[in-house]
XYZ file of C-alpha atoms in Angstrom:
609
model
C 31.529 -56.982 -31.064
C 33.593 -54.579 -33.233
C 33.456 -50.770 -33.136
C 30.834 -50.551 -35.533
C 28.394 -52.382 -33.272
C 29.504 -50.318 -30.291
C 28.973 -47.028 -32.164
C 25.505 -48.148 -33.531
C 24.357 -48.959 -30.031
C 25.448 -45.561 -28.647
C 23.767 -43.737 -31.591
C 20.538 -45.759 -30.950
C 20.564 -44.858 -27.433
C 21.261 -41.245 -28.366
C 18.170 -41.467 -30.683
C 15.972 -42.860 -27.885
C 17.289 -40.002 -25.553
C 16.195 -37.355 -28.131
C 13.019 -39.045 -28.728
C 12.280 -38.771 -24.937
C 13.013 -35.129 -24.902
C 10.508 -34.931 -27.549
C 8.043 -36.777 -25.438
C 8.593 -34.248 -22.485
C 8.249 -31.595 -24.730
C 4.933 -32.739 -26.267
C 3.379 -32.713 -22.750
C 3.632 -28.965 -23.044
C 2.931 -28.727 -26.514
C 0.570 -25.682 -25.803
C 3.635 -23.638 -25.476
C 5.312 -22.495 -28.927
C 8.614 -22.961 -27.546
C 7.909 -26.472 -26.710
C 6.561 -27.312 -30.118
C 10.000 -26.020 -31.546
C 11.805 -28.127 -29.097
C 9.736 -31.326 -30.329
C 11.106 -30.607 -33.985
C 14.603 -29.902 -32.719
C 14.881 -33.400 -31.055
C 12.945 -35.058 -33.893
C 15.565 -33.788 -36.421
C 18.421 -34.699 -34.254
C 16.965 -37.906 -33.688
C 16.864 -38.573 -37.516
C 20.399 -37.383 -37.770
C 21.559 -40.131 -34.958
C 19.395 -42.923 -36.331
C 20.574 -42.454 -39.901
C 24.157 -42.429 -38.764
C 23.511 -45.563 -36.881
C 22.508 -47.215 -40.031
C 25.592 -45.636 -41.994
C 27.885 -47.145 -39.495
C 26.294 -50.562 -39.970
C 25.892 -50.138 -43.850
C 27.748 -52.844 -46.094
C 27.610 -51.086 -49.553
C 27.224 -47.731 -51.079
C 23.428 -48.135 -51.726
C 22.986 -48.484 -47.951
C 25.268 -45.670 -47.152
C 23.217 -43.374 -49.451
C 19.918 -44.757 -47.888
C 21.258 -43.849 -44.510
C 22.133 -40.386 -45.619
C 18.678 -39.883 -46.746
C 17.368 -40.495 -43.288
C 20.232 -38.313 -41.760
C 18.963 -35.526 -44.041
C 15.650 -35.565 -42.660
C 17.209 -33.544 -39.756
C 20.737 -32.269 -40.669
C 19.439 -29.277 -42.652
C 16.744 -28.103 -40.107
C 18.021 -28.757 -36.722
C 20.478 -25.754 -36.335
C 17.734 -23.339 -37.879
C 15.149 -24.773 -35.544
C 17.371 -23.966 -32.638
C 18.014 -20.443 -33.842
C 14.113 -20.005 -34.237
C 13.797 -21.217 -30.607
C 16.235 -18.588 -29.509
C 14.096 -16.064 -31.287
C 11.096 -17.234 -29.468
C 12.792 -17.023 -26.055
C 14.176 -13.508 -26.687
C 11.185 -12.076 -28.343
C 13.069 -11.005 -31.368
C 10.869 -9.625 -34.333
C 7.546 -10.893 -32.779
C 5.459 -9.212 -35.201
C 7.293 -10.668 -38.397
C 8.173 -13.958 -36.908
C 6.156 -15.942 -39.440
C 7.831 -14.196 -42.460
C 11.341 -14.668 -40.802
C 10.754 -18.270 -40.424
C 10.067 -18.477 -44.231
C 13.361 -16.635 -44.739
C 15.249 -18.801 -42.445
C 14.202 -22.194 -43.709
C 14.906 -21.227 -47.498
C 18.545 -22.603 -47.269
C 17.705 -25.613 -45.115
C 14.742 -26.654 -47.550
C 17.033 -26.181 -50.483
C 19.766 -28.333 -48.989
C 17.237 -31.109 -48.239
C 15.890 -31.098 -51.838
C 19.365 -31.050 -53.265
C 20.622 -34.022 -51.407
C 17.373 -35.821 -52.220
C 18.343 -35.433 -55.977
C 22.157 -35.353 -55.326
C 22.653 -38.187 -57.786
C 21.625 -35.920 -60.685
C 23.701 -32.838 -60.004
C 26.222 -33.813 -56.904
C 26.021 -30.288 -55.508
C 26.128 -31.751 -51.830
C 28.299 -34.775 -52.216
C 30.567 -34.937 -55.472
C 31.617 -38.532 -55.075
C 31.750 -41.209 -52.292
C 35.329 -42.916 -51.879
C 35.609 -46.384 -50.385
C 37.680 -46.393 -47.077
C 39.816 -49.440 -47.370
C 41.769 -48.873 -44.300
C 39.001 -48.696 -41.750
C 35.534 -50.011 -41.161
C 34.110 -46.563 -40.175
C 33.081 -44.846 -42.148
C 32.862 -47.364 -45.047
C 32.687 -44.472 -47.485
C 34.249 -41.112 -47.193
C 32.525 -38.406 -48.965
C 33.903 -35.477 -51.147
C 31.830 -32.332 -50.239
C 30.174 -30.260 -53.109
C 29.603 -26.506 -53.005
C 26.146 -26.664 -51.354
C 27.371 -28.693 -48.559
C 30.032 -25.800 -47.871
C 27.122 -23.201 -48.269
C 25.210 -25.082 -45.783
C 28.096 -25.533 -43.331
C 28.561 -21.594 -43.252
C 24.954 -21.099 -42.816
C 24.932 -23.235 -39.837
C 27.737 -21.681 -38.162
C 26.311 -18.090 -38.911
C 22.991 -19.121 -37.385
C 24.593 -20.603 -34.233
C 26.559 -17.337 -33.932
C 23.574 -15.065 -34.218
C 21.653 -17.200 -31.658
C 24.668 -16.765 -29.110
C 24.708 -13.012 -29.827
C 20.901 -12.898 -29.037
C 21.439 -14.726 -25.772
C 24.316 -12.397 -24.481
C 22.328 -9.378 -23.517
C 19.404 -11.266 -22.224
C 21.703 -13.332 -19.953
C 23.145 -10.275 -18.335
C 19.887 -8.695 -17.570
C 17.955 -11.879 -16.708
C 17.052 -13.284 -13.241
C 19.178 -16.250 -11.843
C 16.742 -18.853 -12.927
C 16.378 -17.563 -16.415
C 20.162 -17.568 -16.604
C 20.235 -21.185 -15.974
C 17.726 -21.933 -18.875
C 19.755 -19.720 -21.181
C 22.931 -22.002 -20.431
C 20.995 -24.914 -20.986
C 19.889 -23.913 -24.330
C 23.417 -22.653 -25.228
C 25.005 -26.103 -24.257
C 22.406 -27.615 -26.441
C 23.771 -25.863 -29.486
C 27.558 -25.659 -28.413
C 27.834 -29.340 -27.817
C 27.049 -30.484 -31.389
C 29.051 -27.580 -32.854
C 32.003 -28.541 -30.829
C 31.860 -32.212 -32.036
C 31.257 -31.051 -35.639
C 34.469 -29.264 -35.588
C 36.583 -32.763 -35.542
C 35.359 -33.213 -39.088
C 37.947 -30.325 -39.858
C 40.809 -32.438 -38.432
C 42.254 -35.661 -39.539
C 39.332 -37.456 -37.706
C 36.993 -38.764 -40.406
C 34.275 -40.063 -38.129
C 31.274 -37.542 -37.800
C 30.788 -37.133 -33.957
C 28.049 -34.572 -34.278
C 25.270 -36.904 -33.427
C 27.105 -37.670 -30.174
C 26.935 -33.859 -29.452
C 23.255 -33.975 -29.909
C 23.189 -36.723 -27.372
C 24.808 -34.454 -24.840
C 22.240 -31.757 -25.903
C 19.507 -34.169 -25.063
C 20.976 -34.810 -21.630
C 21.246 -31.079 -21.034
C 17.492 -30.490 -22.188
C 16.350 -33.295 -19.921
C 18.082 -31.722 -16.923
C 16.749 -28.388 -17.799
C 13.249 -29.424 -18.302
C 13.243 -31.345 -15.001
C 15.368 -28.949 -12.958
C 14.812 -25.492 -14.082
C 11.448 -25.749 -15.732
C 12.838 -25.128 -19.138
C 9.597 -25.285 -21.118
C 7.192 -24.059 -18.141
C 8.180 -20.490 -18.258
C 10.317 -18.940 -21.003
C 12.594 -15.919 -20.451
C 10.451 -13.861 -22.554
C 7.580 -14.742 -20.514
C 9.441 -13.866 -17.154
C 10.886 -10.718 -19.047
C 7.213 -9.649 -19.680
C 6.070 -10.314 -16.115
C 9.222 -8.221 -15.000
C 8.466 -5.265 -17.151
C 4.807 -5.133 -16.420
C 5.128 -4.952 -12.742
C 3.841 -1.742 -11.678
C 6.254 -1.353 -8.829
C 9.723 -0.318 -9.605
C 12.325 -3.480 -9.287
C 16.091 -3.226 -9.491
C 17.887 -6.521 -9.540
C 21.550 -6.662 -7.954
C 24.100 -9.641 -7.958
C 26.057 -10.649 -4.776
C 28.700 -7.960 -5.584
C 26.148 -5.174 -5.532
C 26.196 -4.674 -9.143
C 22.811 -3.557 -10.899
C 22.082 -6.458 -13.304
C 18.715 -5.477 -14.567
C 15.765 -3.260 -13.838
C 12.207 -2.723 -15.182
C 10.541 0.452 -16.647
C 8.737 1.228 -13.475
C 12.091 1.473 -11.832
C 13.412 3.921 -14.324
C 10.734 6.168 -13.511
C 11.871 6.331 -9.935
C 15.570 6.421 -10.473
C 16.026 8.191 -14.038
C 19.669 7.996 -13.711
C 19.447 4.112 -14.413
C 18.806 5.021 -18.119
C 21.939 7.052 -18.230
C 24.091 3.890 -17.972
C 24.110 1.931 -21.405
C 25.973 -1.178 -20.319
C 25.093 -3.670 -17.342
C 26.150 -4.892 -14.916
C 27.606 -1.898 -13.448
C 28.404 -1.100 -9.774
C 25.595 0.440 -7.930
C 27.787 3.397 -6.479
C 28.242 4.591 -10.187
C 24.635 4.844 -10.887
C 22.996 5.727 -7.454
C 25.600 8.143 -6.145
C 22.980 10.966 -5.981
C 21.107 8.688 -3.315
C 23.331 8.051 -0.487
C 20.912 6.857 1.816
C 19.643 4.201 -0.563
C 23.334 3.245 -1.325
C 23.909 2.779 2.489
C 20.678 0.743 2.847
C 21.921 -1.693 -0.107
C 25.463 -1.947 1.249
C 24.467 -3.063 4.707
C 21.628 -5.447 3.675
C 23.085 -8.596 4.617
C 20.704 -9.957 7.728
C 17.332 -10.102 6.075
C 14.546 -8.277 4.229
C 14.204 -4.763 5.078
C 11.467 -2.209 4.599
C 12.050 1.645 4.546
C 10.567 4.843 3.200
C 12.353 6.577 0.199
C 11.401 10.048 -1.214
C 12.746 11.870 -4.089
C 11.894 15.282 -5.775
C 11.297 14.542 -9.422
C 9.401 16.392 -12.195
C 8.613 19.358 -9.779
C 6.983 17.132 -7.415
C 7.901 15.097 -4.220
C 7.622 11.472 -4.765
C 7.285 9.015 -1.869
C 7.901 5.378 -1.978
C 7.753 2.232 0.434
C 10.828 0.488 -0.423
C 11.809 -3.314 0.269
C 14.955 -4.895 0.016
C 15.151 -8.607 -0.182
C 18.050 -11.039 -0.251
C 18.168 -13.776 -2.897
C 19.400 -17.265 -2.187
C 19.945 -20.363 -4.302
C 19.096 -23.869 -3.199
C 22.416 -24.066 -1.216
C 21.408 -21.113 0.800
C 24.190 -19.038 -0.639
C 23.637 -15.265 -1.369
C 23.404 -14.658 -5.026
C 21.967 -11.163 -5.261
C 19.395 -8.658 -4.000
C 16.069 -7.398 -5.256
C 15.064 -3.649 -4.601
C 11.327 -2.716 -5.131
C 9.916 0.622 -4.994
C 5.920 0.892 -4.120
C 4.752 4.440 -5.169
C 2.590 5.987 -2.301
C 2.799 9.572 -3.519
C -0.955 9.745 -3.955
C -1.512 8.370 -0.621
C 0.833 10.771 1.164
C -0.980 13.474 -0.770
C -4.325 12.342 0.274
C -3.103 12.205 3.934
C -1.994 15.734 3.870
C -5.423 16.999 2.283
C -6.992 15.049 4.967
C -4.765 16.722 7.611
C -5.706 19.991 6.106
C -9.531 19.172 5.963
C -9.249 17.967 9.856
C -7.512 21.335 10.718
C -10.284 23.327 8.912
C -12.912 21.279 10.631
C -11.243 21.730 13.952
C -11.423 25.411 13.341
C -15.162 25.296 12.230
C -16.096 23.151 15.355
C -14.188 25.863 17.552
C -16.263 28.423 15.804
C -19.412 26.390 16.557
C -18.359 26.098 20.115
C -18.182 29.922 20.325
C -21.555 30.123 18.510
C -23.442 27.924 21.004
C -21.534 29.869 23.878
C -23.173 33.034 22.577
C -26.532 31.238 22.312
C -26.311 30.257 25.912
C -25.209 33.586 27.144
C -26.922 36.164 24.719
C -30.024 34.539 23.634
C -31.280 32.004 26.367
C -31.080 34.643 29.213
C -33.099 37.319 27.294
C -35.730 34.823 26.295
C -35.835 33.611 29.986
C -36.510 37.319 31.015
C -39.322 37.553 28.164
C -41.132 34.379 29.746
C -41.091 36.042 33.075
C -42.372 39.374 31.664
C -45.221 37.667 29.502
C -46.249 35.584 32.776
C -46.612 38.625 34.800
C -48.174 40.751 32.046
C -50.677 37.824 31.454
C -51.528 37.729 35.040
C -52.148 41.541 35.449
C -54.221 41.652 32.196
C -56.348 38.741 33.248
C -56.925 40.314 36.688
C -57.788 43.585 35.039
C -60.215 41.794 32.557
C -58.417 43.239 29.652
C -60.099 42.500 26.344
C -56.758 41.283 24.707
C -55.730 39.132 27.399
C -56.134 36.054 25.186
C -53.502 37.378 22.583
C -51.112 37.944 25.469
C -51.563 34.377 26.672
C -51.064 33.247 23.241
C -47.848 35.523 23.141
C -46.753 33.819 26.475
C -47.260 30.400 25.072
C -45.176 31.152 22.213
C -42.225 32.599 24.144
C -42.386 29.779 26.537
C -42.209 27.210 23.680
C -39.294 29.159 22.084
C -37.559 29.089 25.516
C -38.101 25.352 25.802
C -36.614 24.717 22.458
C -33.454 26.672 23.103
C -33.059 24.904 26.328
C -33.241 21.496 24.571
C -30.910 22.725 22.088
C -28.297 23.677 24.678
C -28.967 20.448 26.589
C -28.213 18.421 23.503
C -25.042 20.398 22.724
C -23.657 19.920 26.039
C -24.448 16.212 25.900
C -22.672 15.976 22.366
C -19.594 17.844 23.689
C -19.519 15.739 27.036
C -20.183 18.644 29.083
C -23.142 17.000 30.600
C -21.905 15.035 33.546
C -23.587 11.572 33.981
C -23.896 10.990 37.722
C -26.480 8.270 38.512
C -28.008 8.071 41.980
C -30.944 6.162 43.499
C -34.155 8.226 43.381
C -37.537 7.582 44.724
C -39.406 7.266 41.211
C -42.914 8.484 42.830
C -41.324 11.736 44.291
C -39.429 12.541 41.114
C -42.484 11.999 38.941
C -44.777 14.111 41.542
C -42.206 17.081 41.353
C -42.403 16.976 37.474
C -46.221 16.869 37.604
C -46.197 19.851 39.884
C -43.911 21.950 37.768
C -45.997 20.912 34.610
C -49.561 21.938 36.491
C -49.731 25.249 35.482
C -49.795 24.295 31.856
C -52.235 21.419 32.286
C -54.421 23.734 34.390
C -54.929 26.132 31.671
C -56.466 23.188 29.324
C -58.271 21.670 32.411
C -56.235 18.514 32.043
C -56.355 15.948 34.703
C -52.909 14.519 35.631
C -52.316 11.497 37.791
C -49.540 9.097 38.716
C -49.708 5.392 39.324
C -46.355 4.549 40.771
C -45.539 2.419 43.757
C -43.707 4.307 46.478
C -41.241 1.545 46.823
C -39.930 1.868 43.237
C -36.450 3.242 42.957
C -34.440 4.370 39.933
C -30.838 4.586 39.341
C -30.636 7.902 37.264
C -28.987 11.143 36.827
C -31.461 13.655 38.401
C -30.978 16.438 35.751
C -31.322 14.164 32.811
C -34.402 12.358 34.357
C -36.127 15.843 35.034
C -35.591 16.753 31.494
C -36.967 13.452 30.366
C -40.237 13.790 32.264
C -40.440 17.305 31.492
C -40.256 16.868 27.628
C -42.658 13.813 27.774
C -45.279 15.641 29.932
C -44.910 18.903 27.734
C -45.534 16.846 24.708
C -48.455 15.092 26.275
C -50.195 18.474 27.364
C -49.549 20.088 24.032
C -51.407 17.437 22.245
C -54.095 16.637 24.831
C -57.295 18.658 24.156
C -59.243 20.700 27.059
C -60.712 18.405 29.690
C -58.391 15.636 28.728
C -56.336 13.231 31.064
C -52.669 12.411 31.346
C -51.369 9.438 33.537
C -47.725 8.333 34.528
C -47.293 4.872 35.397
C -44.324 2.560 36.245
C -43.906 -1.141 36.674
C -40.847 -3.451 37.559
C -39.597 -5.504 34.810
C -36.502 -7.631 35.943
C -33.739 -5.135 36.794
C -35.411 -2.289 34.750
C -38.382 -0.095 35.445
C -40.802 0.802 32.652
C -42.093 4.223 33.069
C -44.759 5.245 30.729
C -46.810 8.811 30.015
C -50.038 8.021 28.556
C -52.670 10.812 27.366
C -55.837 10.772 25.550
C -55.079 13.471 23.019
C -54.967 13.559 19.270
C -51.881 11.137 18.872
C -48.571 11.668 17.005
C -48.752 12.849 13.558
C -47.315 10.679 10.795
C -44.368 12.894 10.078
C -43.077 12.955 13.744
C -43.876 9.340 13.899
C -41.615 8.443 10.951
C -38.937 10.557 11.882
C -38.713 9.177 15.562
C -38.982 5.566 14.214
C -36.006 6.156 11.709
C -34.106 7.989 14.308
C -33.318 11.090 12.117
C -30.355 13.289 13.253
C -31.364 16.075 15.622
C -30.922 18.896 13.629
C -32.599 17.508 10.708
C -35.892 17.473 12.586
C -35.679 21.139 13.234
C -36.480 21.992 9.579
C -40.339 22.125 9.737
C -43.035 24.410 8.641
C -45.233 24.064 11.783
C -44.706 24.479 15.478
C -44.081 20.745 16.136
C -40.353 21.128 15.380
C -39.553 21.901 19.156
C -41.567 18.901 20.077
C -39.503 16.584 17.801
C -36.430 17.916 18.773
C -37.399 17.411 22.560
C -38.344 13.814 21.889
C -34.999 13.209 20.084
C -33.213 14.632 22.860
C -35.177 12.539 25.335
C -34.339 9.446 23.434
C -30.658 10.382 23.752
C -30.780 10.830 27.442
C -32.665 7.467 28.032
C -29.845 5.738 26.029
C -27.310 7.246 28.400
C -28.739 5.541 31.218
C -28.704 2.185 29.373
C -32.620 2.318 28.546
C -34.884 2.502 25.468
C -37.676 4.747 24.491
C -40.628 3.740 22.312
C -44.229 4.862 21.835
C -47.518 3.664 20.840
C -50.139 6.025 19.120
C -53.507 5.908 17.554
C -55.041 8.982 15.952
C -57.982 10.359 18.112
C -57.286 8.083 21.126
C -53.995 9.040 22.478
C -50.366 8.251 22.724
C -48.212 6.432 25.330
C -44.503 7.088 25.619
C -42.587 4.393 27.558
C -38.895 4.302 28.552
C -36.608 1.980 30.690
C -34.344 2.804 33.458
C -32.302 0.458 35.914
C -33.909 0.115 39.355
C -35.494 -1.865 41.787
C -38.411 -2.115 44.357
C -36.492 -1.159 47.379
C -36.366 1.914 49.432
C -34.467 4.726 47.780
C -32.910 8.142 48.586
C -35.635 10.856 49.085
C -35.411 14.094 47.334
C -34.859 17.428 49.476
C -38.127 18.803 50.812
C -39.808 15.815 49.148
C -42.667 15.662 51.417
C -43.391 19.220 50.872
C -43.340 19.183 47.158
C -45.861 16.253 47.415
C -48.146 18.110 49.545
C -48.074 20.879 46.959
C -48.973 18.508 44.197
C -51.998 17.189 46.051
C -53.251 20.764 47.121
C -52.985 21.487 43.412
C -55.517 18.654 42.645
C -57.511 19.667 45.704
C -57.809 23.273 44.350
C -58.844 21.950 41.013
């Protein structure tokens, strides 16, 4: 085979390679830049295919036909490449369609002028037979529009390169590689085309496009050339809310986003990048020190700066960037603005301080209540009891009013006591010391203490508790639980009613119940107890049951401290049963001091009735 056949085979292979690149681009045709790549490669393929036919041509007519095939791509390929650069860099995005029309005016004119070249000879003035060589068969004498098109092509290539230069310096490493692939795709054909201006008469430009095809295949498969364009990556970079500063391996600032400029306004003072980090960040020595010594791994550190009459706080992360060969190629510094968080923390600390002061004032207030209110009310209770006894003995006509006054004072005193007991439990001042107690003796002691109130209403109180039942409980808390439940039962049981205290063993818990045949619990109190409203909320009431509700809520709290639970069953007009559980057993327990004497007093009271 002679040189013509070898050249034609190589050109056919180059055509196939460009068609293959078009196929790869077609698979990503939803991207505008991929659509442009398809057109570029098809135009270059027509150029190479037509030139292969020209090499094999045997006469002038075949040469002209081959040139017509070539000119399906020659006028447009360079302009299409420049339009692809515009798409990558985001240039004139609002006017891109109108810009495309302007750019393709000359290529379209060249195409039609060549199509009608035999009429005016503006592209090729004449064809000269090359008798000394077989390639090319004819040498062409160029016309004025051929020269216009040549100048236009070189101008477009130069403009594309100028658009790429600033983006290259500000781009991420992966984007830089994509830019280099695109530049190679344009520079290679231009380099081979320059040989036409020498003594070489063979057009080597199609072989340059073959080299471009190889570069594009490599870029698509290796660097995701058509998957994410530099413009898209730049948009992502700019829209990140955190400040980002990109540095190279020499600690030069290569690029940064708008958010970083808000953190470090001095970045905007430098017009040309890359630039040494010391020149830009000289006002932040701590940050400079971190950047210089970040060679071992990723770092996180706080950073604050006074800006715009406000202290700004940031969480910074400094990460190292490696290429596929594990070679350090740069660093990325990110600023996460936590100023609002810091200010919120400061406000919370101030609120906590104020709450602490208010809490201290509340403690002082309850101390005043304990010393300056409880004791006078206790004295009033004693005085009203003495006055009631004397007036009753003297058969005073207003003795009933005095008894009512005594009842009100006692109710108020019990409410204050419950309030103080609750306060001590909330402050941790109530010491929980569970011991073993004989439940029967504890209940009988509580019944004796409540006997006076029950006697005034002729209420019969009984207990049904096995003498062997023993509970593990704090004595003071257990007394308060029984006192509140018995006081509540007496209050809502009518004259001549009955109250019964019982207990049964249920596993390792003892169920204690206080049953009465009174009026039952009103709906409001029942609802509050079931919803477990906060203690102070139940104090707000328009009737005299506020102290009862508060006492029951406090009782429930003390039962829970023992690990038990409190519940009730109530029917209007029939009665109420309050039940609670305490840990215990059916063995002998510790007896109360003077327990036998108290039991005797309890019995004598019922004998007296």
